[in-house]
Amino acid sequence: MQVDFDLDFKRPLYIIGDVHGCYKTLCALIENLPQKEKSQMIFVGDLVDRGTESCEVVEFVIFGKYPCVLGNHEILMMEFYNSASVEREGVWIENGGRETIQSYAKDGKIKHLKKHLEYFENLPLYLEMEYPDESGKNLFISHGFGLPLYGKKISEEYCWNRLKHYGKSYKRNDVDIFNVFGHDVQKEGVLITENFAAIDTGCVYYSRLPNATLSALEWPSKRVISQKYCG
């Protein structure tokens, strides 16, 4: 979808990678942005699961009115609460849903659950904006690897598609977009090519990835700002 929110294209954007409930790390990252919470931020989805403060992350994004695209973990969470399938419920629980349930169960935060689920239901699969980089490519934000899907049938595949199925050298010369996405953890830091940037740097996996951070990509400069896990 084309953006329908106010953006000042004279100011940079900061596209935030997969937060996965790491609220304190998100706050620390934002402190490193030039205008902190007043910076123009867009989130690539997967706000929830695995980390301990998913409710806080979602509430922050809603309260700040920051644009966000739908991630596969938001889909799993909606399926858990809306589906009668025991099998589908188990998929979410085993993929970080347990920690998310706990985040809503503490300190009366359960009151936010209905609002947050309704918020997820209205998130777009992607965002496209006429805000070109130095080579003239417009910004295209999705959760999964959206470049191969661009111009094709719109579906939840935008939330699930993985870079590893195509390779890091994949490119398209038939479209003038630059795809920024999350979903695929980049163990060596943000991956930037001429066609795309993969910005999930695995913050929530800090216990097993020595370089795990939460990253923001500044647009259109493509400068990377990262924050090590701190909760």
mmCIF file of C-alpha atoms in Angstrom:
data_model
loop_
_atom_site.group_PDB
_atom_site.id
_atom_site.type_symbol
_atom_site.label_atom_id
_atom_site.label_comp_id
_atom_site.label_asym_id
_atom_site.label_seq_id
_atom_site.Cartn_x
_atom_site.Cartn_y
_atom_site.Cartn_z
ATOM 1 C CA MET A 1 0.000 0.000 0.000
ATOM 2 C CA GLN A 2 1.052 3.586 -0.521
ATOM 3 C CA VAL A 3 1.657 5.490 2.695
ATOM 4 C CA ASP A 4 -1.255 7.533 4.033
ATOM 5 C CA PHE A 5 0.510 9.041 7.046
ATOM 6 C CA ASP A 6 2.428 12.284 7.296
ATOM 7 C CA LEU A 7 6.123 12.069 6.528
ATOM 8 C CA ASP A 8 8.560 14.893 6.065
ATOM 9 C CA PHE A 9 10.793 13.822 3.198
ATOM 10 C CA LYS A 10 13.202 16.602 4.072
ATOM 11 C CA ARG A 11 14.051 14.631 7.205
ATOM 12 C CA PRO A 12 15.527 11.128 7.386
ATOM 13 C CA LEU A 13 13.510 8.037 8.204
ATOM 14 C CA TYR A 14 14.668 5.341 10.587
ATOM 15 C CA ILE A 15 13.507 1.853 9.714
ATOM 16 C CA ILE A 16 13.651 -0.385 12.789
ATOM 17 C CA GLY A 17 14.354 -4.117 12.596
ATOM 18 C CA ASP A 18 12.625 -6.992 14.407
ATOM 19 C CA VAL A 19 12.192 -5.925 18.049
ATOM 20 C CA HIS A 20 10.718 -9.212 19.356
ATOM 21 C CA GLY A 21 9.688 -7.876 22.741
ATOM 22 C CA CYS A 22 13.078 -6.299 23.565
ATOM 23 C CA TYR A 23 11.576 -3.057 24.834
ATOM 24 C CA LYS A 24 14.556 -1.744 26.813
ATOM 25 C CA THR A 25 16.834 -2.335 23.834
ATOM 26 C CA LEU A 26 14.398 -0.449 21.597
ATOM 27 C CA CYS A 27 14.392 2.497 24.000
ATOM 28 C CA ALA A 28 18.194 2.493 24.094
ATOM 29 C CA LEU A 29 18.364 2.426 20.283
ATOM 30 C CA ILE A 30 15.969 5.352 20.026
ATOM 31 C CA GLU A 31 18.155 7.333 22.441
ATOM 32 C CA ASN A 32 20.895 7.034 19.809
ATOM 33 C CA LEU A 33 18.735 8.573 17.062
ATOM 34 C CA PRO A 34 19.255 12.287 16.348
ATOM 35 C CA GLN A 35 15.782 13.331 17.498
ATOM 36 C CA LYS A 36 15.106 10.369 19.776
ATOM 37 C CA GLU A 37 11.339 9.638 20.009
ATOM 38 C CA LYS A 38 10.614 12.548 17.660
ATOM 39 C CA SER A 39 12.569 10.816 14.906
ATOM 40 C CA GLN A 40 10.542 9.514 11.970
ATOM 41 C CA MET A 41 10.433 5.756 12.567
ATOM 42 C CA ILE A 42 8.904 2.838 10.694
ATOM 43 C CA PHE A 43 8.896 -0.737 12.020
ATOM 44 C CA VAL A 44 9.304 -3.871 9.897
ATOM 45 C CA GLY A 45 7.051 -6.053 12.065
ATOM 46 C CA ASP A 46 7.741 -8.852 14.540
ATOM 47 C CA LEU A 47 7.224 -6.497 17.440
ATOM 48 C CA VAL A 48 6.283 -9.480 19.596
ATOM 49 C CA ASP A 49 7.474 -12.906 20.826
ATOM 50 C CA ARG A 50 10.592 -14.373 22.413
ATOM 51 C CA GLY A 51 11.491 -11.226 24.367
ATOM 52 C CA THR A 52 9.907 -10.446 27.735
ATOM 53 C CA GLU A 53 8.144 -7.138 26.995
ATOM 54 C CA SER A 54 6.074 -7.596 23.846
ATOM 55 C CA CYS A 55 3.095 -5.742 25.292
ATOM 56 C CA GLU A 56 5.267 -2.729 26.072
ATOM 57 C CA VAL A 57 6.724 -2.687 22.557
ATOM 58 C CA VAL A 58 3.326 -2.792 20.850
ATOM 59 C CA GLU A 59 1.893 -0.140 23.154
ATOM 60 C CA PHE A 60 4.877 2.115 22.425
ATOM 61 C CA VAL A 61 4.418 1.810 18.656
ATOM 62 C CA ILE A 62 0.663 2.424 18.863
ATOM 63 C CA PHE A 63 0.987 5.361 21.262
ATOM 64 C CA GLY A 64 3.689 6.975 19.140
ATOM 65 C CA LYS A 65 1.667 6.421 15.945
ATOM 66 C CA TYR A 66 4.723 4.963 14.245
ATOM 67 C CA PRO A 67 3.971 3.125 10.984
ATOM 68 C CA CYS A 68 4.546 -0.630 11.007
ATOM 69 C CA VAL A 69 4.075 -3.525 8.592
ATOM 70 C CA LEU A 70 2.675 -6.913 9.538
ATOM 71 C CA GLY A 71 5.176 -9.544 10.637
ATOM 72 C CA ASN A 72 4.806 -13.308 10.715
ATOM 73 C CA HIS A 73 4.825 -13.330 14.524
ATOM 74 C CA GLU A 74 1.848 -10.972 14.632
ATOM 75 C CA ILE A 75 0.102 -13.439 12.310
ATOM 76 C CA LEU A 76 0.912 -16.342 14.644
ATOM 77 C CA MET A 77 -0.400 -14.393 17.622
ATOM 78 C CA MET A 78 -3.662 -13.559 15.850
ATOM 79 C CA GLU A 79 -4.070 -17.204 14.833
ATOM 80 C CA PHE A 80 -3.639 -18.274 18.448
ATOM 81 C CA TYR A 81 -6.415 -16.018 19.704
ATOM 82 C CA ASN A 82 -8.739 -16.374 16.707
ATOM 83 C CA SER A 83 -8.291 -20.017 15.690
ATOM 84 C CA ALA A 84 -9.962 -23.116 17.077
ATOM 85 C CA SER A 85 -7.049 -25.229 15.858
ATOM 86 C CA VAL A 86 -5.006 -26.680 18.716
ATOM 87 C CA GLU A 87 -2.206 -27.403 16.245
ATOM 88 C CA ARG A 88 -1.933 -23.750 15.207
ATOM 89 C CA GLU A 89 -2.004 -22.654 18.859
ATOM 90 C CA GLY A 90 1.047 -24.798 19.540
ATOM 91 C CA VAL A 91 3.005 -23.222 16.695
ATOM 92 C CA TRP A 92 2.835 -19.807 18.328
ATOM 93 C CA ILE A 93 3.568 -21.015 21.853
ATOM 94 C CA GLU A 94 6.715 -22.810 20.706
ATOM 95 C CA ASN A 95 7.902 -19.796 18.688
ATOM 96 C CA GLY A 96 7.995 -17.226 21.441
ATOM 97 C CA GLY A 97 4.309 -16.913 22.232
ATOM 98 C CA ARG A 98 4.762 -18.125 25.788
ATOM 99 C CA GLU A 99 6.842 -15.066 26.664
ATOM 100 C CA THR A 100 4.294 -12.813 24.974
ATOM 101 C CA ILE A 101 1.439 -14.257 27.035
ATOM 102 C CA GLN A 102 3.479 -13.617 30.168
ATOM 103 C CA SER A 103 4.075 -10.001 29.144
ATOM 104 C CA TYR A 104 0.320 -9.381 28.908
ATOM 105 C CA ALA A 105 -0.385 -11.255 32.146
ATOM 106 C CA LYS A 106 1.670 -8.968 34.391
ATOM 107 C CA ASP A 107 0.704 -5.654 35.985
ATOM 108 C CA GLY A 108 -2.797 -5.568 34.506
ATOM 109 C CA LYS A 109 -1.557 -5.322 30.917
ATOM 110 C CA ILE A 110 -4.146 -7.866 29.761
ATOM 111 C CA LYS A 111 -6.410 -4.847 29.234
ATOM 112 C CA HIS A 112 -4.331 -3.983 26.148
ATOM 113 C CA LEU A 113 -4.684 -7.368 24.444
ATOM 114 C CA LYS A 114 -7.915 -6.777 22.499
ATOM 115 C CA LYS A 115 -6.714 -3.386 21.269
ATOM 116 C CA HIS A 116 -3.390 -4.833 20.156
ATOM 117 C CA LEU A 117 -4.990 -7.714 18.258
ATOM 118 C CA GLU A 118 -7.259 -5.260 16.441
ATOM 119 C CA TYR A 119 -4.194 -3.164 15.653
ATOM 120 C CA PHE A 120 -2.441 -6.189 14.106
ATOM 121 C CA GLU A 121 -5.489 -6.948 11.959
ATOM 122 C CA ASN A 122 -5.155 -3.554 10.293
ATOM 123 C CA LEU A 123 -1.414 -3.553 9.653
ATOM 124 C CA PRO A 124 -0.401 -3.416 5.974
ATOM 125 C CA LEU A 125 1.612 -6.179 4.311
ATOM 126 C CA TYR A 126 4.035 -3.599 2.962
ATOM 127 C CA LEU A 127 4.607 0.132 2.652
ATOM 128 C CA GLU A 128 5.743 1.858 -0.514
ATOM 129 C CA MET A 129 6.726 5.494 -0.701
ATOM 130 C CA GLU A 130 8.099 7.888 -3.269
ATOM 131 C CA TYR A 131 11.154 8.761 -1.248
ATOM 132 C CA PRO A 132 14.120 7.831 -3.469
ATOM 133 C CA ASP A 133 17.681 6.994 -2.519
ATOM 134 C CA GLU A 134 20.731 8.388 -4.312
ATOM 135 C CA SER A 135 20.154 6.038 -7.265
ATOM 136 C CA GLY A 136 16.484 6.981 -7.652
ATOM 137 C CA LYS A 137 14.996 3.820 -6.125
ATOM 138 C CA ASN A 138 11.863 4.356 -4.049
ATOM 139 C CA LEU A 139 11.536 2.858 -0.584
ATOM 140 C CA PHE A 140 9.611 -0.412 -0.220
ATOM 141 C CA ILE A 141 9.266 -1.853 3.292
ATOM 142 C CA SER A 142 8.078 -5.373 4.083
ATOM 143 C CA HIS A 143 8.644 -7.888 6.847
ATOM 144 C CA GLY A 144 9.808 -10.775 4.686
ATOM 145 C CA PHE A 145 11.917 -10.471 1.543
ATOM 146 C CA GLY A 146 9.544 -8.499 -0.665
ATOM 147 C CA LEU A 147 11.689 -7.746 -3.702
ATOM 148 C CA PRO A 148 10.917 -11.008 -5.576
ATOM 149 C CA LEU A 149 7.196 -10.568 -4.850
ATOM 150 C CA TYR A 150 6.882 -6.944 -5.918
ATOM 151 C CA GLY A 151 4.252 -6.447 -8.616
ATOM 152 C CA LYS A 152 2.755 -9.885 -8.045
ATOM 153 C CA LYS A 153 -0.288 -11.078 -6.116
ATOM 154 C CA ILE A 154 -0.587 -9.437 -2.717
ATOM 155 C CA SER A 155 -0.567 -12.094 -0.010
ATOM 156 C CA GLU A 156 0.828 -12.947 3.415
ATOM 157 C CA GLU A 157 3.895 -14.275 1.625
ATOM 158 C CA TYR A 158 5.239 -10.745 2.127
ATOM 159 C CA CYS A 159 5.457 -11.669 5.829
ATOM 160 C CA TRP A 160 7.088 -15.084 5.361
ATOM 161 C CA ASN A 161 9.360 -14.957 2.310
ATOM 162 C CA ARG A 162 13.039 -15.511 3.117
ATOM 163 C CA LEU A 163 16.201 -14.182 1.527
ATOM 164 C CA LYS A 164 17.922 -17.558 1.928
ATOM 165 C CA HIS A 165 15.683 -19.003 -0.795
ATOM 166 C CA TYR A 166 17.186 -16.558 -3.324
ATOM 167 C CA GLY A 167 20.707 -15.770 -2.145
ATOM 168 C CA LYS A 168 22.357 -12.535 -1.089
ATOM 169 C CA SER A 169 23.284 -11.650 -4.671
ATOM 170 C CA TYR A 170 19.634 -11.602 -5.836
ATOM 171 C CA LYS A 171 18.586 -8.474 -7.715
ATOM 172 C CA ARG A 172 15.873 -7.205 -10.035
ATOM 173 C CA ASN A 173 16.583 -4.736 -12.801
ATOM 174 C CA ASP A 174 12.936 -4.397 -13.837
ATOM 175 C CA VAL A 175 11.787 -2.380 -10.806
ATOM 176 C CA ASP A 176 12.933 0.915 -9.290
ATOM 177 C CA ILE A 177 12.489 0.050 -5.624
ATOM 178 C CA PHE A 178 14.804 -0.577 -2.702
ATOM 179 C CA ASN A 179 13.397 -3.219 -0.343
ATOM 180 C CA VAL A 180 14.069 -2.891 3.381
ATOM 181 C CA PHE A 181 12.945 -5.927 5.360
ATOM 182 C CA GLY A 182 13.490 -8.023 8.490
ATOM 183 C CA HIS A 183 12.649 -11.687 9.172
ATOM 184 C CA ASP A 184 16.017 -13.146 8.076
ATOM 185 C CA VAL A 185 18.549 -12.816 10.899
ATOM 186 C CA GLN A 186 21.844 -11.339 9.695
ATOM 187 C CA LYS A 187 24.545 -12.671 11.997
ATOM 188 C CA GLU A 188 27.208 -10.269 10.726
ATOM 189 C CA GLY A 189 25.127 -7.101 10.860
ATOM 190 C CA VAL A 190 22.803 -5.329 8.425
ATOM 191 C CA LEU A 191 23.198 -6.590 4.856
ATOM 192 C CA ILE A 192 22.973 -3.850 2.215
ATOM 193 C CA THR A 193 23.056 -4.454 -1.543
ATOM 194 C CA GLU A 194 22.076 -2.302 -4.528
ATOM 195 C CA ASN A 195 18.492 -3.616 -4.328
ATOM 196 C CA PHE A 196 17.742 -4.322 -0.681
ATOM 197 C CA ALA A 197 18.716 -4.135 2.981
ATOM 198 C CA ALA A 198 18.108 -6.979 5.442
ATOM 199 C CA ILE A 199 17.955 -5.319 8.860
ATOM 200 C CA ASP A 200 17.035 -8.054 11.362
ATOM 201 C CA THR A 201 20.280 -8.402 13.313
ATOM 202 C CA GLY A 202 18.962 -10.895 15.842
ATOM 203 C CA CYS A 203 18.676 -8.791 18.980
ATOM 204 C CA VAL A 204 16.547 -11.348 20.822
ATOM 205 C CA TYR A 205 19.112 -14.097 20.182
ATOM 206 C CA TYR A 206 21.768 -12.303 22.242
ATOM 207 C CA SER A 207 22.539 -15.438 24.273
ATOM 208 C CA ARG A 208 23.855 -17.332 21.248
ATOM 209 C CA LEU A 209 24.807 -14.663 18.708
ATOM 210 C CA PRO A 210 27.828 -12.595 19.804
ATOM 211 C CA ASN A 211 26.983 -9.762 17.381
ATOM 212 C CA ALA A 212 23.254 -9.668 18.137
ATOM 213 C CA THR A 213 21.847 -6.140 18.020
ATOM 214 C CA LEU A 214 18.695 -4.192 17.255
ATOM 215 C CA SER A 215 19.341 -2.089 14.164
ATOM 216 C CA ALA A 216 17.877 0.959 12.459
ATOM 217 C CA LEU A 217 18.528 1.898 8.844
ATOM 218 C CA GLU A 218 18.578 5.626 8.177
ATOM 219 C CA TRP A 219 16.896 6.514 4.875
ATOM 220 C CA PRO A 220 17.953 7.666 2.360
ATOM 221 C CA SER A 221 21.591 7.634 3.541
ATOM 222 C CA LYS A 222 21.472 3.896 4.466
ATOM 223 C CA ARG A 223 23.552 4.610 7.544
ATOM 224 C CA VAL A 224 23.150 1.900 10.183
ATOM 225 C CA ILE A 225 22.608 2.581 13.881
ATOM 226 C CA SER A 226 22.725 -0.460 16.166
ATOM 227 C CA GLN A 227 22.180 -1.202 19.838
ATOM 228 C CA LYS A 228 23.348 -4.270 21.719
ATOM 229 C CA TYR A 229 20.725 -6.154 23.711
ATOM 230 C CA CYS A 230 19.958 -4.622 27.104
ATOM 231 C CA GLY A 231 16.568 -6.103 27.899
#
